[in-house]
Coordinates of C-alpha atoms and ligand atoms in Angstrom, one line a residue:
Chain A
M1 CA -21.2 18.8 -4.9
R2 CA -18.0 20.1 -6.5
D3 CA -17.6 20.7 -10.2
A4 CA -16.8 17.6 -12.1
M5 CA -13.1 17.3 -12.7
P6 CA -11.9 17.0 -16.3
A7 CA -12.6 13.4 -17.0
S8 CA -9.1 12.6 -18.2
Y9 CA -7.5 13.5 -14.9
C10 CA -8.0 11.2 -12.0
T11 CA -8.0 13.1 -8.8
L12 CA -10.2 11.2 -6.4
D13 CA -8.8 11.7 -3.0
H14 CA -9.2 10.2 0.5
D15 CA -7.2 10.5 3.6
G16 CA -4.3 8.2 3.7
C17 CA -1.8 7.6 1.0
V18 CA -3.5 8.2 -2.3
V19 CA -0.5 7.5 -4.5
C20 CA 0.8 4.0 -4.2
A21 CA 0.0 2.0 -1.2
D22 CA -2.9 0.0 0.1
A23 CA -5.5 2.7 -0.4
G24 CA -8.9 1.9 -1.9
I25 CA -11.6 4.6 -2.4
P26 CA -15.3 3.7 -2.5
V27 CA -17.0 5.4 -5.4
R28 CA -20.5 5.1 -7.0
V29 CA -20.8 4.5 -10.7
V30 CA -22.6 7.5 -12.4
S31 CA -22.4 6.2 -16.0
V32 CA -20.6 3.5 -17.9
E33 CA -18.8 4.2 -21.2
G34 CA -17.2 1.1 -22.5
D35 CA -14.2 0.0 -20.4
D36 CA -14.4 3.2 -18.3
A37 CA -17.0 4.5 -16.0
L38 CA -17.6 8.0 -14.6
C39 CA -17.6 7.6 -10.8
E40 CA -18.2 9.9 -7.9
D41 CA -16.6 9.6 -4.5
A42 CA -18.2 10.5 -1.1
A43 CA -17.1 14.1 -1.4
G44 CA -18.6 14.5 -4.8
N45 CA -15.4 14.4 -6.8
R46 CA -15.9 12.7 -10.2
A47 CA -13.3 10.9 -12.3
Q48 CA -13.1 8.4 -15.1
I49 CA -12.3 5.0 -13.7
A50 CA -11.2 1.9 -15.7
V51 CA -13.6 -0.9 -14.9
E52 CA -12.3 -4.0 -16.9
L53 CA -11.2 -5.7 -13.7
V54 CA -14.7 -5.7 -12.2
A55 CA -16.8 -5.8 -15.3
P56 CA -19.6 -5.9 -15.9
V57 CA -20.7 -2.9 -13.8
G58 CA -24.0 -1.0 -13.7
T59 CA -25.0 2.5 -12.7
G60 CA -25.3 3.0 -9.0
E61 CA -22.9 0.2 -8.0
V62 CA -20.2 1.0 -5.4
L63 CA -16.7 0.1 -6.5
L64 CA -13.4 0.2 -4.7
T65 CA -10.8 2.1 -6.8
H66 CA -7.1 2.5 -6.6
G67 CA -5.1 4.8 -8.8
G68 CA -7.9 5.3 -11.3
V69 CA -8.7 1.6 -11.7
A70 CA -11.6 -0.3 -10.0
I71 CA -10.1 -3.3 -8.1
G72 CA -13.2 -4.5 -6.3
R73 CA -16.8 -3.8 -5.2
V74 CA -18.4 -2.9 -1.9
A75 CA -21.1 -5.3 -1.2
A76 CA -24.6 -3.7 -1.0
Q77 CA -26.1 -5.7 1.8
E78 CA -23.3 -5.0 4.3
E79 CA -23.0 -1.5 3.2
D80 CA -26.6 -0.9 4.4
S81 CA -26.4 -3.0 7.5
Q82 CA -23.4 -1.5 9.2
Chain B
M1 CA -20.7 10.7 4.4
K2 CA -21.8 7.2 3.4
Y3 CA -19.3 4.3 3.7
V4 CA -17.2 6.6 6.0
D5 CA -19.2 8.0 8.9
E6 CA -20.7 4.8 10.1
F7 CA -17.1 3.5 10.6
R8 CA -16.0 6.6 12.6
N9 CA -18.7 6.6 15.2
G10 CA -17.1 7.5 18.6
A11 CA -19.7 5.9 20.9
L12 CA -19.4 2.6 18.9
A13 CA -15.6 2.8 19.0
R14 CA -15.6 3.2 22.8
A15 CA -18.0 0.2 23.0
V16 CA -15.7 -2.0 20.9
A17 CA -12.7 -0.8 22.9
A18 CA -14.4 -1.7 26.2
E19 CA -15.1 -5.2 24.7
I20 CA -11.4 -5.5 23.7
A21 CA -10.5 -4.6 27.3
S22 CA -12.9 -7.3 28.7
V23 CA -11.3 -10.1 26.6
T24 CA -7.7 -8.9 27.4
D25 CA -5.8 -11.1 29.9
P26 CA -4.2 -8.5 32.3
Q27 CA -1.3 -10.8 32.9
R28 CA -0.3 -11.1 29.3
H29 CA 1.4 -8.9 26.7
Y30 CA 0.0 -9.0 23.2
K31 CA 2.0 -8.0 20.1
V32 CA -0.1 -7.6 17.0
M33 CA 1.4 -6.6 13.7
E34 CA -0.5 -4.5 11.2
V35 CA 1.0 -5.5 8.0
C36 CA -0.2 -2.6 5.9
G37 CA 1.0 1.0 5.9
G38 CA -2.6 2.2 5.4
H39 CA -3.5 0.7 8.8
T40 CA -0.5 2.3 10.4
H41 CA -1.7 5.7 9.0
T42 CA -5.3 5.1 10.4
I43 CA -3.9 4.0 13.8
Y44 CA -2.0 7.2 14.3
R45 CA -4.4 9.5 12.6
H46 CA -7.4 8.4 14.8
G47 CA -5.5 7.6 17.9
I48 CA -6.5 4.0 17.9
K49 CA -3.6 3.2 20.2
D50 CA -5.0 5.3 23.0
L51 CA -8.2 3.2 22.9
L52 CA -6.4 -0.1 23.4
P53 CA -5.4 -1.6 26.8
D54 CA -1.7 -1.2 27.6
Q55 CA -1.2 -4.9 27.2
V56 CA -2.0 -4.7 23.5
E57 CA 0.9 -3.4 21.4
L58 CA 0.6 -2.7 17.7
V59 CA 3.7 -3.3 15.7
H60 CA 4.0 -1.7 12.3
G61 CA 4.8 -4.1 9.5
P62 CA 6.6 -3.8 6.1
G63 CA 3.4 -2.8 4.1
C64 CA 4.4 0.5 2.7
P65 CA 5.8 -0.1 -0.8
V66 CA 7.7 3.3 -0.9
C67 CA 9.4 2.5 2.4
V68 CA 10.7 -1.0 1.4
L69 CA 12.2 0.0 -1.9
P70 CA 16.0 -0.3 -1.8
M71 CA 18.1 2.7 -2.7
G72 CA 19.6 1.0 -5.8
R73 CA 16.2 0.9 -7.4
V74 CA 15.7 4.6 -6.7
D75 CA 19.0 5.3 -8.3
E76 CA 18.2 3.3 -11.4
G77 CA 14.9 5.2 -11.8
I78 CA 16.8 8.4 -11.6
E79 CA 19.2 7.3 -14.2
I80 CA 16.3 6.6 -16.6
A81 CA 14.6 9.9 -15.7
E82 CA 17.8 11.8 -16.6
R83 CA 17.8 10.6 -20.2
P84 CA 16.8 13.5 -22.5
E85 CA 14.3 11.5 -24.6
V86 CA 12.4 10.3 -21.5
I87 CA 9.3 11.7 -19.8
F88 CA 9.5 9.9 -16.4
T89 CA 6.2 9.5 -14.6
C90 CA 5.6 8.3 -11.1
F91 CA 3.4 8.6 -8.0
G92 CA 3.9 11.7 -5.8
D93 CA 5.5 10.0 -2.8
M94 CA 8.1 8.4 -5.0
M95 CA 9.6 11.8 -5.9
R96 CA 10.9 12.3 -2.4
V97 CA 12.4 8.9 -1.7
P98 CA 16.1 9.4 -1.2
G99 CA 18.5 7.7 -3.5
S100 CA 22.2 7.7 -2.9
K101 CA 22.7 11.0 -4.9
G102 CA 19.4 12.8 -4.2
N103 CA 15.8 12.2 -5.2
L104 CA 13.6 12.6 -8.3
L105 CA 12.4 16.0 -7.2
E106 CA 16.0 17.3 -7.2
V107 CA 16.6 15.7 -10.6
K108 CA 13.4 17.4 -11.9
A109 CA 14.6 20.8 -10.6
E110 CA 17.8 20.3 -12.6
G111 CA 15.7 19.9 -15.7
A112 CA 14.7 16.3 -16.1
D113 CA 11.1 15.8 -17.4
I114 CA 9.6 14.1 -14.4
R115 CA 5.8 14.3 -14.0
M116 CA 3.7 13.2 -11.1
V117 CA 0.7 11.0 -12.0
Y118 CA -2.1 9.6 -10.0
S119 CA -2.7 6.6 -12.1
P120 CA -0.6 4.6 -14.5
L121 CA -3.4 5.3 -17.0
D122 CA -2.4 9.0 -16.8
A123 CA 1.1 8.0 -17.9
L124 CA -0.4 6.1 -20.8
R125 CA -2.3 9.3 -21.8
I126 CA 1.0 11.3 -21.7
A127 CA 2.5 8.7 -24.0
R128 CA -0.3 9.1 -26.5
E129 CA 0.0 12.8 -26.4
N130 CA 3.8 12.8 -26.9
P131 CA 4.5 10.3 -29.7
D132 CA 8.1 11.6 -30.2
R133 CA 9.1 11.1 -26.6
E134 CA 9.7 7.9 -24.5
V135 CA 7.3 7.8 -21.6
V136 CA 8.4 5.6 -18.6
F137 CA 6.2 4.8 -15.7
Y138 CA 7.8 4.0 -12.4
A139 CA 5.5 1.1 -11.1
I140 CA 5.5 0.5 -7.4
G141 CA 3.1 -1.1 -4.9
F142 CA 1.7 -4.3 -3.6
E143 CA -1.1 -6.3 -5.1
T144 CA -3.4 -3.3 -4.7
T145 CA -1.5 -1.4 -7.3
A146 CA -0.2 -4.2 -9.6
P147 CA -3.6 -4.7 -11.3
S148 CA -3.7 -1.1 -12.4
T149 CA -0.2 -1.5 -13.9
A150 CA -1.3 -4.8 -15.5
L151 CA -4.5 -3.2 -17.0
T152 CA -2.5 -0.2 -18.3
L153 CA 0.0 -2.5 -20.0
Q154 CA -2.8 -4.5 -21.6
R155 CA -4.3 -1.3 -22.9
A156 CA -0.9 -0.1 -24.2
K157 CA -0.4 -3.4 -26.0
K158 CA -3.9 -3.4 -27.5
E159 CA -3.2 0.1 -28.8
G160 CA 0.2 -0.8 -30.1
L161 CA 1.9 2.1 -28.3
R162 CA 5.6 1.9 -28.8
N163 CA 6.8 4.8 -26.7
F164 CA 5.6 3.5 -23.4
S165 CA 7.4 1.3 -20.9
V166 CA 7.2 0.4 -17.2
F167 CA 10.0 0.3 -14.7
C168 CA 8.5 -2.5 -12.6
N169 CA 9.0 -2.4 -8.8
H170 CA 5.9 -4.2 -7.7
V171 CA 6.2 -6.4 -4.7
T172 CA 4.1 -9.1 -3.1
I173 CA 2.9 -9.2 0.5
V174 CA 3.1 -12.8 1.5
P175 CA 6.9 -13.5 1.2
P176 CA 8.0 -10.6 3.5
V177 CA 5.5 -11.6 6.1
R178 CA 6.9 -15.2 6.0
A179 CA 10.4 -13.7 6.3
L180 CA 9.4 -11.8 9.3
L181 CA 7.9 -14.9 10.9
D182 CA 11.1 -16.8 10.2
S183 CA 13.2 -14.0 11.9
P184 CA 14.2 -14.9 15.4
D185 CA 14.1 -11.4 16.9
L186 CA 10.4 -10.9 16.6
R187 CA 7.7 -12.5 18.7
L188 CA 4.2 -11.8 17.4
D189 CA 0.8 -13.0 18.6
G190 CA -1.1 -12.3 15.4
F191 CA -1.6 -10.2 12.3
I192 CA -4.0 -7.6 11.0
G193 CA -4.1 -8.4 7.3
P194 CA -4.1 -5.8 4.6
G195 CA -7.6 -5.0 3.4
H196 CA -7.1 -3.7 -0.1
V197 CA -4.4 -6.1 -1.1
S198 CA -6.9 -8.7 -0.1
T199 CA -9.6 -7.3 -2.3
V200 CA -7.3 -8.5 -5.0
I201 CA -5.7 -11.7 -3.6
G202 CA -8.4 -12.8 -1.3
C203 CA -7.9 -14.4 2.2
R204 CA -6.6 -17.8 1.2
P205 CA -2.9 -16.7 0.8
Y206 CA -2.8 -15.9 4.5
E207 CA -3.7 -19.5 5.6
F208 CA 0.0 -20.3 6.1
M209 CA 0.0 -18.0 9.1
P210 CA -2.2 -20.2 11.2
H211 CA -1.1 -23.5 9.5
D212 CA 2.6 -23.1 9.4
Y213 CA 3.3 -20.6 12.2
G214 CA 0.3 -20.9 14.6
K215 CA -0.5 -17.2 14.2
P216 CA -4.1 -15.9 13.7
C217 CA -4.8 -13.3 11.1
V218 CA -7.8 -10.9 10.6
V219 CA -8.1 -9.1 7.3
A220 CA -9.2 -5.6 8.2
G221 CA -10.8 -2.5 6.6
F222 CA -9.4 1.0 7.0
E223 CA -11.8 3.0 9.0
P224 CA -11.1 3.3 12.8
L225 CA -14.0 1.0 13.7
D226 CA -12.8 -1.6 11.2
L227 CA -9.4 -1.7 12.9
L228 CA -10.9 -1.8 16.4
Q229 CA -13.2 -4.6 15.4
S230 CA -10.3 -6.5 13.9
V231 CA -8.3 -6.2 17.1
L232 CA -11.3 -7.5 19.0
M233 CA -11.6 -10.5 16.6
L234 CA -7.9 -11.3 17.0
M235 CA -8.1 -11.0 20.8
R236 CA -11.1 -13.3 20.9
Q237 CA -9.2 -15.9 18.8
L238 CA -6.3 -15.7 21.2
G239 CA -8.5 -15.9 24.3
E240 CA -10.5 -18.8 23.0
G241 CA -7.4 -20.6 21.7
R242 CA -8.6 -20.5 18.1
C243 CA -6.1 -19.8 15.3
E244 CA -7.5 -19.1 11.8
V245 CA -7.8 -16.5 9.1
E246 CA -10.9 -14.3 9.6
N247 CA -12.3 -11.6 7.3
Q248 CA -13.4 -8.4 9.0
Y249 CA -13.6 -6.6 5.8
G250 CA -16.2 -8.8 4.1
R251 CA -17.9 -5.8 2.5
A252 CA -15.0 -5.4 0.1
V253 CA -12.9 -8.6 0.4
P254 CA -14.3 -11.8 -1.3
W255 CA -12.6 -14.8 0.2
E256 CA -11.2 -15.7 -3.3
G257 CA -10.2 -12.2 -4.2
N258 CA -10.8 -10.6 -7.6
L259 CA -10.2 -13.3 -10.2
Q260 CA -10.3 -10.9 -13.1
A261 CA -7.6 -8.8 -11.6
L262 CA -5.5 -11.9 -10.8
K263 CA -5.9 -13.0 -14.4
A264 CA -4.7 -9.7 -15.7
M265 CA -1.7 -9.9 -13.4
A266 CA -0.9 -13.4 -14.4
E267 CA -0.8 -12.4 -18.0
V268 CA 1.4 -9.3 -17.6
F269 CA 3.8 -10.2 -14.7
E270 CA 5.9 -13.1 -13.5
L271 CA 7.7 -13.6 -10.2
R272 CA 11.3 -12.5 -9.9
P273 CA 13.5 -15.2 -8.4
Y274 CA 14.4 -12.7 -5.7
F275 CA 14.2 -9.0 -4.8
E276 CA 16.0 -6.8 -2.3
W277 CA 13.8 -5.2 0.4
R278 CA 15.1 -2.2 2.3
G279 CA 16.0 -3.4 5.8
L280 CA 14.9 -7.0 5.1
G281 CA 17.5 -8.0 2.6
F282 CA 16.8 -10.3 -0.4
I283 CA 13.6 -12.3 -0.3
A284 CA 12.8 -15.0 -2.8
Q285 CA 9.9 -14.6 -5.1
S286 CA 8.8 -11.5 -3.5
A287 CA 8.5 -9.1 -6.4
L288 CA 7.1 -9.0 -10.0
K289 CA 8.7 -8.3 -13.4
L290 CA 7.1 -8.1 -16.8
S291 CA 6.3 -11.5 -18.4
P292 CA 8.0 -12.4 -21.7
A293 CA 4.8 -11.3 -23.6
Y294 CA 5.4 -7.8 -22.4
T295 CA 9.2 -7.5 -22.8
D296 CA 8.7 -4.7 -25.4
F297 CA 7.2 -2.6 -22.6
D298 CA 9.9 -3.4 -20.0
A299 CA 12.1 -0.3 -19.1
E300 CA 14.6 -2.6 -17.5
V301 CA 15.2 -4.2 -20.9
R302 CA 14.9 -1.0 -22.9
Y303 CA 17.4 0.9 -20.8
T304 CA 19.4 -2.1 -19.5
T305 CA 19.5 -1.1 -15.8
P306 CA 22.5 -2.6 -14.1
G307 CA 20.9 -3.8 -10.9
V308 CA 23.1 -1.8 -8.5
R309 CA 23.1 -2.4 -4.8
V310 CA 23.5 0.7 -2.5
A311 CA 23.8 0.4 1.2
D312 CA 21.5 2.6 3.4
P313 CA 23.0 5.5 5.3
K314 CA 24.7 4.2 8.5
A315 CA 22.6 6.3 10.9
C316 CA 19.4 5.0 9.4
Q317 CA 17.5 2.3 11.3
C318 CA 14.7 1.7 8.9
G319 CA 15.3 -2.0 8.8
E320 CA 14.7 -2.4 12.5
V321 CA 11.6 -0.3 12.3
L322 CA 10.3 -2.2 9.3
K323 CA 10.7 -5.4 11.2
G324 CA 8.9 -4.0 14.1
V325 CA 12.0 -4.5 16.4
L326 CA 12.2 -0.7 17.0
K327 CA 9.5 1.9 17.3
P328 CA 10.0 4.9 15.1
P329 CA 11.1 7.3 17.9
E330 CA 13.6 4.8 19.1
C331 CA 15.7 5.4 15.9
K332 CA 18.7 7.5 16.7
V333 CA 17.9 10.1 14.0
F334 CA 14.1 10.3 14.4
G335 CA 12.9 13.9 14.4
T336 CA 16.5 15.3 14.3
A337 CA 18.4 14.3 11.2
C338 CA 15.4 12.6 9.8
T339 CA 12.0 14.5 9.5
P340 CA 9.2 14.5 6.9
E341 CA 10.7 17.7 5.4
R342 CA 14.2 16.2 5.1
P343 CA 13.8 12.4 5.2
L344 CA 16.9 10.3 5.6
G345 CA 15.0 7.0 5.4
A346 CA 12.1 6.1 3.3
L347 CA 9.8 5.5 6.3
M348 CA 9.7 9.2 6.8
V349 CA 8.6 9.9 3.2
S350 CA 5.3 8.4 2.5
S351 CA 2.3 9.3 4.7
E352 CA 1.9 5.5 5.3
G353 CA 5.6 5.2 6.4
A354 CA 5.6 4.3 10.1
C355 CA 8.0 7.1 10.9
A356 CA 6.1 9.8 9.1
A357 CA 2.8 8.6 10.6
Y358 CA 4.4 8.7 14.1
Y359 CA 5.9 12.1 13.5
N360 CA 2.7 13.7 12.2
F361 CA 0.1 12.1 14.3
G362 CA 1.8 10.2 17.1
R363 CA 3.4 13.0 19.0
K364 CA 1.0 12.6 22.0
S365 CA 1.6 8.9 22.3
F366 CA 5.3 9.5 21.4
E367 CA 5.7 11.5 24.5
K368 CA 4.4 8.6 26.5
V369 CA 6.7 6.0 25.0
E370 CA 9.4 5.0 27.4
I371 CA 12.1 3.8 25.1
G372 CA 13.1 0.2 25.6
S373 CA 10.3 -0.3 28.2
R374 CA 8.5 -2.9 26.2
P375 CA 9.5 -6.5 26.0
Ligands
LIG1 S1 13.6 8.0 11.6 FE1 14.3 8.1 9.5 S2 16.2 6.9 9.4 FE2 15.2 6.4 11.4 S3 14.0 4.6 10.9 FE3 12.6 6.3 10.6 S4 12.8 6.8 8.4 FE4 14.5 5.4 8.9

């Protein structure tokens, strides 16, 4: 796993357009701190993500983030079955 | 890598491709539009096209927000960015979109304080850290991005930040698709719906496609297998004479969307009566502006942008490519006067733009394209 990024910078990456378009990155919640959560992407990058729009969230849940904000969740049953 | 590897399995992909071939009518030509630029990117990057039968043609849609932004809006952003009191923040791709007199990167080189951010929340942080400056965020994107701008504005209002504003260029996905369906020069058999937009708006907004236009739509995820499976689902609908909205991306897209995100958007934004789209012209109710409750944060009000209209360069055929009438290499300046290094049109800028995706990943198939050979 790479070093944790400074939490105030959001640098989760994924191939595709990371800046503005229809990109969503699945990340796992490491810890929740109020309206934000520390999340980790598949490559081990960590960043602070705003989670108001999917609240309440718990540790270990998989969220879909876009530009530093969680916009959805990835359903657990399907994630394991595919 | 979890959530990724299982959707990039080569053997599985070939099996799905074989199934697609088995339900394809060899006598028929199928034209399927992928609405979203993210899908265009996946299609080229992973060579999806090469796995599909020749009868199945993928047409790239208008779903790259950088690419559909008209030049006038770029110029207005530049005007705000040039003000000495302003720290102008925007997403990286935005910096290289050509306006009529250059792009944001050039203005930055001349001394304007323009900073690239990954999230609108980063712009908010810059505003907090620079109370004596005016921080403007250039908001752009479809319903995937609009919730993050909405949430940022909600936080700014809660904090009572006075030196933060948003130049809002958010657009919505349904009106341009409707405009495309109304346009006589395009014959499509079905749509691959945008996955992450749908995480927010759900699947219901696409029901007009089968109901009003008789076109099936499959909402798709972004991994190569997601796309192949979506093509298969579409081909099955066409083969069986069904016509409905189906959700391939159920693991991330609830049928009703994300109600919390929609609520935040409804509070912060309202529909513009009309908005200009590059290559598509003015489309009614196709973009968002800040609602009256957020006027204090509206850069258009703070800096009274004049709403200029600027025509695209003559040689540029982005409009035809956006509408799926031309393939990228069929544009007269593709790869010559227009390259990712020196883009003439916006479709060459963003990695999701059809021309950039074609240029970077599509060379192999590009060589195979016989211009004008397709109906
Ligand atoms: S090659 Fe350049 S000018 Fe032509 S359609 Fe593509 S982006 Fe536009």
